[in-house]
Tab-separated table of C-alpha atoms in Angstrom:
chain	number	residue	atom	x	y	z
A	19	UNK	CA	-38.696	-24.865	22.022
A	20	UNK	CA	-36.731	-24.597	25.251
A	21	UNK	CA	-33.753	-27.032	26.199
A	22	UNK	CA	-34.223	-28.754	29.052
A	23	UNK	CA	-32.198	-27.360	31.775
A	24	UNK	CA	-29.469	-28.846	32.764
A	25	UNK	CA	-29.276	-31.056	36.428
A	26	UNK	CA	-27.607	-29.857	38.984
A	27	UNK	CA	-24.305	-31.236	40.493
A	28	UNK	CA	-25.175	-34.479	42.546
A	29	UNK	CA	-28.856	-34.778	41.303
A	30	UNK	CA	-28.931	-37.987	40.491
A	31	UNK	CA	-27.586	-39.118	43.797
A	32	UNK	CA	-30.157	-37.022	45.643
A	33	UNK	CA	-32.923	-37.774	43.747
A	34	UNK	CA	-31.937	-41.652	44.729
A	35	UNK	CA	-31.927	-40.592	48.165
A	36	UNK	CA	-35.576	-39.376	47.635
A	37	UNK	CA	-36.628	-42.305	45.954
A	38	UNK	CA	-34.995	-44.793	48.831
A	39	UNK	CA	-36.585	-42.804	51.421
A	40	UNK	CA	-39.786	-42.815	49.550
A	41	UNK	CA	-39.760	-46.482	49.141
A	42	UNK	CA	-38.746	-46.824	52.778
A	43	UNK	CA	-42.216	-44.437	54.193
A	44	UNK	CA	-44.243	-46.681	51.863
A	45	UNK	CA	-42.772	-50.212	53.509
A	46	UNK	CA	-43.243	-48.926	56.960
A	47	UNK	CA	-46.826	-47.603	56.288
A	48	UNK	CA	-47.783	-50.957	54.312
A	49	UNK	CA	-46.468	-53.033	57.463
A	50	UNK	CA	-48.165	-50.158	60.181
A	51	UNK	CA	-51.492	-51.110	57.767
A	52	UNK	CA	-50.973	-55.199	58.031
A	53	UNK	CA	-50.357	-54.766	61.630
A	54	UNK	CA	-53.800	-52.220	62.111
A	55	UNK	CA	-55.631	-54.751	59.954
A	56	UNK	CA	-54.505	-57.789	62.285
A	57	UNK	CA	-55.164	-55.887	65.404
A	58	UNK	CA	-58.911	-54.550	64.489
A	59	UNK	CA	-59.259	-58.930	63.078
A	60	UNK	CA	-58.834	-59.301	66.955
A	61	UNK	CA	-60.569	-57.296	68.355
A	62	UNK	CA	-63.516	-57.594	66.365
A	63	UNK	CA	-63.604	-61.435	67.755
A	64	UNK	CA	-63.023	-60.595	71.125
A	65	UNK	CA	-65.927	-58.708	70.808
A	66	UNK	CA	-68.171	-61.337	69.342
A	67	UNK	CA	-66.788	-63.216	72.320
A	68	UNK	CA	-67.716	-61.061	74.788
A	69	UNK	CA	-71.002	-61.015	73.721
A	70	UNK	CA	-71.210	-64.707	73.434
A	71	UNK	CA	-70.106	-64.591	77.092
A	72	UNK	CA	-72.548	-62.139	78.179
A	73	UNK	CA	-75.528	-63.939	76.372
A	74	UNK	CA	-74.187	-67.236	78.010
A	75	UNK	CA	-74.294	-65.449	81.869
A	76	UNK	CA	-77.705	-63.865	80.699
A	77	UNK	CA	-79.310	-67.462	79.797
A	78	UNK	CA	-77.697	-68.785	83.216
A	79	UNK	CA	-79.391	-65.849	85.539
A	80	UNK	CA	-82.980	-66.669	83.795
A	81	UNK	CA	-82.835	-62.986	82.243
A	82	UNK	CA	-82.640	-63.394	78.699
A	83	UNK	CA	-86.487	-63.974	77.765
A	84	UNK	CA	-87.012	-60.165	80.123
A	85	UNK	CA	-84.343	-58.215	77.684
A	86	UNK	CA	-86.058	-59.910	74.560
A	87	UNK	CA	-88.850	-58.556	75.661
A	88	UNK	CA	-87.625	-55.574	76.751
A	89	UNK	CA	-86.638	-55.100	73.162
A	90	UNK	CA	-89.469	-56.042	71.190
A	91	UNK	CA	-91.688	-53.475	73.254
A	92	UNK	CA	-89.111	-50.588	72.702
């Protein structure tokens, strides 16, 4: 069976350093992903009220029943 080979000089404190860096990326990218996550939350009802809006100033220029049945005939 073979030894295990010995660690080099410092090893410990550079394989720390990795770790602590590691754990550093990973708190970054987990708050980058919350922050994404919020963002697209917003966005998503913006849209909805945009198109709330849009309906609303569709109704109010007497054009809504024409798109409906625009639609249905397509």
């Amino acid at each position: 069976m073979d030894a295990p080979a010995p660690e080099a000089p410092g090893g410990d404190s550079l394989r720390d350093a990795a770790e602590n860096l590691l754990q550093d990326f990973e708190e970054r990218f987990q708050a980058l992903t919350a922050t994404l996550s919020h963002r697209m939350e917003e966005m998503g009802n913006r849209i909805a009220e945009l198109q709330k809006n849009v309906n609303d100033l569709m109704v109010q220029a007497g054009i809504e029943n024409s798109v409906k049945e625009q639609m249905v005939r397509s």
